PDB file of C-alpha atoms in Angstrom:
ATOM      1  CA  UNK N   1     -57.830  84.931 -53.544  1.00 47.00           C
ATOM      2  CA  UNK N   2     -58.595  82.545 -56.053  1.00 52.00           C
ATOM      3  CA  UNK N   3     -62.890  83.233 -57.278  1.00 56.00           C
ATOM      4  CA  UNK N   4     -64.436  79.729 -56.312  1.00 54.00           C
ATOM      5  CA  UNK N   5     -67.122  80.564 -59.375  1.00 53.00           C
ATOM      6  CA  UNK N   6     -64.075  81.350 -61.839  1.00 57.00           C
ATOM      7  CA  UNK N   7     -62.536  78.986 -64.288  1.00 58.00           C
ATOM      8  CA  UNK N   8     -59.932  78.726 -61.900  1.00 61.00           C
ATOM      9  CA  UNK N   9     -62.149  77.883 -58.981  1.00 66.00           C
ATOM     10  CA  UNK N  10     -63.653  75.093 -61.204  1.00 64.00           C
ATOM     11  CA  UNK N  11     -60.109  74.327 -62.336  1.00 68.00           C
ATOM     12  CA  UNK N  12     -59.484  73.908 -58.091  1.00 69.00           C
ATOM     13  CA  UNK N  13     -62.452  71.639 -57.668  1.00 68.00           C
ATOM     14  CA  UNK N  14     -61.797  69.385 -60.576  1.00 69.00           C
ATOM     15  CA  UNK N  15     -58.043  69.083 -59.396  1.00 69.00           C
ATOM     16  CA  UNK N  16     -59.527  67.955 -55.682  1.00 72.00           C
ATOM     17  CA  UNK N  17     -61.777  65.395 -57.387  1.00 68.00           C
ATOM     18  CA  UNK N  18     -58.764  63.899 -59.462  1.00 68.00           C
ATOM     19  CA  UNK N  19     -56.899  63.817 -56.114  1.00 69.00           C
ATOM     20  CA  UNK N  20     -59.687  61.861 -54.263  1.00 68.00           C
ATOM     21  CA  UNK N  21     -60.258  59.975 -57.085  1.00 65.00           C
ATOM     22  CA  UNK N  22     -56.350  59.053 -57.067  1.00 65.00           C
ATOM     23  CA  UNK N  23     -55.888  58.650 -53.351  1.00 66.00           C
ATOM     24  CA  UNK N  24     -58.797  55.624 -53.268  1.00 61.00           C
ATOM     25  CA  UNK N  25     -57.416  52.447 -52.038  1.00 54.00           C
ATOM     26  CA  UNK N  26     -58.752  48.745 -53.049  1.00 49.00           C
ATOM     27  CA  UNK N  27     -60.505  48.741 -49.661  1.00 52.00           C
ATOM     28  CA  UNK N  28     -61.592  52.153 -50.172  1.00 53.00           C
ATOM     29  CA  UNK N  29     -59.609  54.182 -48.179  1.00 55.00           C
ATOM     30  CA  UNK N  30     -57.601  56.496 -49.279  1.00 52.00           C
ATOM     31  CA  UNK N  31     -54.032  54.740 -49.386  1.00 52.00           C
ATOM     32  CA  UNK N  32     -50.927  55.605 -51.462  1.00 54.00           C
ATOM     33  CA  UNK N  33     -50.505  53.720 -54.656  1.00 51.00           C
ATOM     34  CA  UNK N  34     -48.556  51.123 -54.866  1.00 54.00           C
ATOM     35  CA  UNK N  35     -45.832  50.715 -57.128  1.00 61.00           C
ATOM     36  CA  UNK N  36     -46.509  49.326 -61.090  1.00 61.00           C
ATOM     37  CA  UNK N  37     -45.766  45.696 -61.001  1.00 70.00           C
ATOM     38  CA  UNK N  38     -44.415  44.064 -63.957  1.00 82.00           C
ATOM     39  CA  UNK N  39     -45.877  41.421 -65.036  1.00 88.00           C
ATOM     40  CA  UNK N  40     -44.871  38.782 -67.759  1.00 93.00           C
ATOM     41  CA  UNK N  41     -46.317  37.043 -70.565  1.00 94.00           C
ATOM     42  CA  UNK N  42     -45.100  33.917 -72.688  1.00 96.00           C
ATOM     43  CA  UNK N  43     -45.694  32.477 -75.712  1.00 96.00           C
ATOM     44  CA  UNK N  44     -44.532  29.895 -78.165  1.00 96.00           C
ATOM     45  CA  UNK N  45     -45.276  28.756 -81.516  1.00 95.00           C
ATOM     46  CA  UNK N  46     -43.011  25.930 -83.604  1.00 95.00           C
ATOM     47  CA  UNK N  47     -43.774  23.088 -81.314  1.00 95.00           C
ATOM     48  CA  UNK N  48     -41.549  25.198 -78.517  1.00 95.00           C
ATOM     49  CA  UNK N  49     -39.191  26.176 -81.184  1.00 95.00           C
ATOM     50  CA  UNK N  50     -40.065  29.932 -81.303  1.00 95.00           C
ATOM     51  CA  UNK N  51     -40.515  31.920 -77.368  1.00 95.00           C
ATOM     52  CA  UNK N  52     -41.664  34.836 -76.608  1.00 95.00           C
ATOM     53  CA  UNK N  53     -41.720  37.138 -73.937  1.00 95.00           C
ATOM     54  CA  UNK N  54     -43.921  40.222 -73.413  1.00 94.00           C
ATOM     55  CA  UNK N  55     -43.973  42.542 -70.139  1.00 92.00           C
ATOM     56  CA  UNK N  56     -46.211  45.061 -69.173  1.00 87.00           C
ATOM     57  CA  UNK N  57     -48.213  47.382 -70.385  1.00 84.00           C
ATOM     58  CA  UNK N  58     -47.995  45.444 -73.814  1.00 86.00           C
ATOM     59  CA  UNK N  59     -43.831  45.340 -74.547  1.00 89.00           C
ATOM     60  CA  UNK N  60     -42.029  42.185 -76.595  1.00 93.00           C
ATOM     61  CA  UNK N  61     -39.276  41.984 -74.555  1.00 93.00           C
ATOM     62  CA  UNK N  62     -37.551  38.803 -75.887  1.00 93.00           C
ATOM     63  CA  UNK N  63     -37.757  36.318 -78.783  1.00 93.00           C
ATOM     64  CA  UNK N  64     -35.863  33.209 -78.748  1.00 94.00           C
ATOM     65  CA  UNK N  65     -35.851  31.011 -82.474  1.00 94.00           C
ATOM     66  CA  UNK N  66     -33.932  27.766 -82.044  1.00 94.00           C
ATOM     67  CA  UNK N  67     -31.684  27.321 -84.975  1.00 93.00           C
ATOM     68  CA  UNK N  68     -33.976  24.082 -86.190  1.00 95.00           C
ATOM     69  CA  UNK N  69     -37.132  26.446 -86.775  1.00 92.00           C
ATOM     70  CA  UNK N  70     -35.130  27.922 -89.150  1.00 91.00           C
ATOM     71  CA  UNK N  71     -35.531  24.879 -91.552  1.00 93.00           C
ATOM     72  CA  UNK N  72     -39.706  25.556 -91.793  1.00 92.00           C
ATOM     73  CA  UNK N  73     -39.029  28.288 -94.066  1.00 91.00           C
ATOM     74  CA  UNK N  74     -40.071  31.975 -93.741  1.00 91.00           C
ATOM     75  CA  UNK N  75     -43.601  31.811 -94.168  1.00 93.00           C
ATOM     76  CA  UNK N  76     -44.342  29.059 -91.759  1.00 93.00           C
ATOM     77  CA  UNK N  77     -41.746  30.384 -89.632  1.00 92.00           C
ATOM     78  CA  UNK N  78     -43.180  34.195 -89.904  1.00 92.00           C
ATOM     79  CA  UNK N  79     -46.470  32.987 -89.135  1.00 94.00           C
ATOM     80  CA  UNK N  80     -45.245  30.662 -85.519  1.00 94.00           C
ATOM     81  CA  UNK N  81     -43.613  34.261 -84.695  1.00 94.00           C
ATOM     82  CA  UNK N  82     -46.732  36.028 -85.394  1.00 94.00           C
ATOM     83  CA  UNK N  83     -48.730  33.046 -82.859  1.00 94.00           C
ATOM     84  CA  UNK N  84     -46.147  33.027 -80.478  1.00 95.00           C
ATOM     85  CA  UNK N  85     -46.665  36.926 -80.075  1.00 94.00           C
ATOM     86  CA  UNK N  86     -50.464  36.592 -80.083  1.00 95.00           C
ATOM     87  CA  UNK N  87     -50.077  34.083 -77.498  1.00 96.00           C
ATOM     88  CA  UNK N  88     -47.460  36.045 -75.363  1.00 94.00           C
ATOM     89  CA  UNK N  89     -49.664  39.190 -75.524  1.00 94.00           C
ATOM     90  CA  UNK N  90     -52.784  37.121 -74.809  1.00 95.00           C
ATOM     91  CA  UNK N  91     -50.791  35.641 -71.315  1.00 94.00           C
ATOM     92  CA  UNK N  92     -50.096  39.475 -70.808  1.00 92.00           C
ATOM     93  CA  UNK N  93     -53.576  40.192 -70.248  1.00 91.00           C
ATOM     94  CA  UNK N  94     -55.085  37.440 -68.576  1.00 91.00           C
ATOM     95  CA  UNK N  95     -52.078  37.751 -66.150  1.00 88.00           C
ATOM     96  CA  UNK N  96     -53.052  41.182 -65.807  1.00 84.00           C
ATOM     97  CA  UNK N  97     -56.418  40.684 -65.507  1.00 82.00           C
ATOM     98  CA  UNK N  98     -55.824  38.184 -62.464  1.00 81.00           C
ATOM     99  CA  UNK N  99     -53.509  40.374 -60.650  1.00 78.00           C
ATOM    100  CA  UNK N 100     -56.108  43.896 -60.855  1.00 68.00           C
ATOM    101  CA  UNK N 101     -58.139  44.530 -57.723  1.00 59.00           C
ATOM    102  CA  UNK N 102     -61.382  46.638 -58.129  1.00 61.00           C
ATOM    103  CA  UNK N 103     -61.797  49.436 -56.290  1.00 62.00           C
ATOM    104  CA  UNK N 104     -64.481  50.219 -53.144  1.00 65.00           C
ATOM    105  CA  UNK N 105     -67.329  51.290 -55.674  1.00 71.00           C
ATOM    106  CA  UNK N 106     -69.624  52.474 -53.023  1.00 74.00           C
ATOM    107  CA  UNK N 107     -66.983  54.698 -51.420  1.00 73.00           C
ATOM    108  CA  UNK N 108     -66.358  55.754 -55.272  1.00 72.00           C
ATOM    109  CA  UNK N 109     -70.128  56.333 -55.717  1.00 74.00           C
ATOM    110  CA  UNK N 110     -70.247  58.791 -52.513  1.00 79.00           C
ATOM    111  CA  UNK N 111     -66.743  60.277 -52.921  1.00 77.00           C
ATOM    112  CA  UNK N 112     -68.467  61.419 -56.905  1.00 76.00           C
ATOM    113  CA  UNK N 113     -71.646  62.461 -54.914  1.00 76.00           C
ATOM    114  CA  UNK N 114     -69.873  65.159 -53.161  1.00 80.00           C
ATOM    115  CA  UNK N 115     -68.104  66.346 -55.854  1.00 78.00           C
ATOM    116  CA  UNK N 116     -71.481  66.507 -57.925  1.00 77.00           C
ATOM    117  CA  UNK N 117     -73.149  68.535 -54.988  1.00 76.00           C
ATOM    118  CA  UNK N 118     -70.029  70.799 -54.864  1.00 79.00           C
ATOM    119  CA  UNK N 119     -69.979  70.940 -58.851  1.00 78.00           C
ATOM    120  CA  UNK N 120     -73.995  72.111 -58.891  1.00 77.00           C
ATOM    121  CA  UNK N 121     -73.694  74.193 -55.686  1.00 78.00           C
ATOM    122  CA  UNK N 122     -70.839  76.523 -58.066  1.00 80.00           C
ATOM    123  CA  UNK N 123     -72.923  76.050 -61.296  1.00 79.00           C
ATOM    124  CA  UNK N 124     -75.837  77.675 -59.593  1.00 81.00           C
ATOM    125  CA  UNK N 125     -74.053  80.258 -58.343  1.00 82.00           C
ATOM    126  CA  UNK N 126     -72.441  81.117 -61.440  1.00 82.00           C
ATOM    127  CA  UNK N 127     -76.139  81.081 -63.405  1.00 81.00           C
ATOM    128  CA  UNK N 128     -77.353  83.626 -60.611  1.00 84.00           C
ATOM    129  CA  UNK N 129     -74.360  85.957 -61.332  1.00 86.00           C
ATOM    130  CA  UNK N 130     -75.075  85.575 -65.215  1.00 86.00           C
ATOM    131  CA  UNK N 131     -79.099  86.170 -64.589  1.00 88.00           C
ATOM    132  CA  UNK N 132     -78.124  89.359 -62.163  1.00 88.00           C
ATOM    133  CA  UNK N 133     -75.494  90.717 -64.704  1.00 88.00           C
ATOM    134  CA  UNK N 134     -78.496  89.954 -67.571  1.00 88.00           C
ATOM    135  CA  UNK N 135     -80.962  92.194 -65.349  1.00 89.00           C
ATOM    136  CA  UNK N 136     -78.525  94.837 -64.799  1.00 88.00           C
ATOM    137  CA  UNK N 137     -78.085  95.492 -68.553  1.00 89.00           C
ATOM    138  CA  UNK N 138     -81.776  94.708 -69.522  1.00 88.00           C
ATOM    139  CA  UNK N 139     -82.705  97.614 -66.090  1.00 88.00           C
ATOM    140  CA  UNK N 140     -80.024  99.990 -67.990  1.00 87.00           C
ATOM    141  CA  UNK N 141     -81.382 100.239 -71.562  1.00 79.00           C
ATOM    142  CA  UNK N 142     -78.984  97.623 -72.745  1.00 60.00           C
ATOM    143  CA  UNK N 143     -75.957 100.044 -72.479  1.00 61.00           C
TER     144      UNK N 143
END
């Protein structure tokens, strides 16, 4: 049996907090997660001559030039690239953003409470077995 005061009964207790922690729903009840939804991102640059495409979490997963962009030249073009990416990645996140829902925080808050009593109930514990060791040597001589 595993010592609930151990490094591996701590190791336990943690592992049961992650798992609460996981299992938490939007609504607060504990709910399976749901699977990651891509989401998309777009941006262009060039007066629509340059597109591009980003998908989550932060990917460019398509450029498009049209042949006349080519005429700007490679600075000017390198730098409606550069916007169009900034502007894809920028969609990214406010798309993501928009499409989040926040957790119960109360549930959260109480959920962390019992894990902190749980976490202080074993930390005491362990301090009285290293003060009752401590007296045992210091009642022996220190052998």
């Amino acid at each position: 049996m595993t010592d609930p005061f151990g490094a591996a009964g701590m190791g336990q207790m943690l592992d049961r907090a992650m798992a609460v922690l996981n299992s938490i729903g939007a609504d607060g009840s504990a709910a399976p997660r749901p699977e990651p939804v891509t989401i998309e991102g777009n941006g262009s640059g060039a007066d629509g001559m340059v597109h591009v495409t980003a998908e989550s979490p932060g990917h460019i997963t398509g450029l498009v030039i049209e042949p006349r962009a080519l005429r700007l030249g490679t600075e000017v073009l390198a730098e409606e690239i550069s916007n169009a990416v900034n502007a894809a990645l920028a969609d990214l996140r406010s798309q993501a953003a928009a499409t989040s829902v926040a957790p119960d925080l109360a549930r959260l808050e109480e959920q962390l409470r019992e894990v902190q009593a749980n976490a202080l109930h074993q930390f005491r514990a362990q301090n009285a077995a290293l003060i009752e060791v401590q007296e045992r040597i210091a009642r022996q001589g220190g052998k």
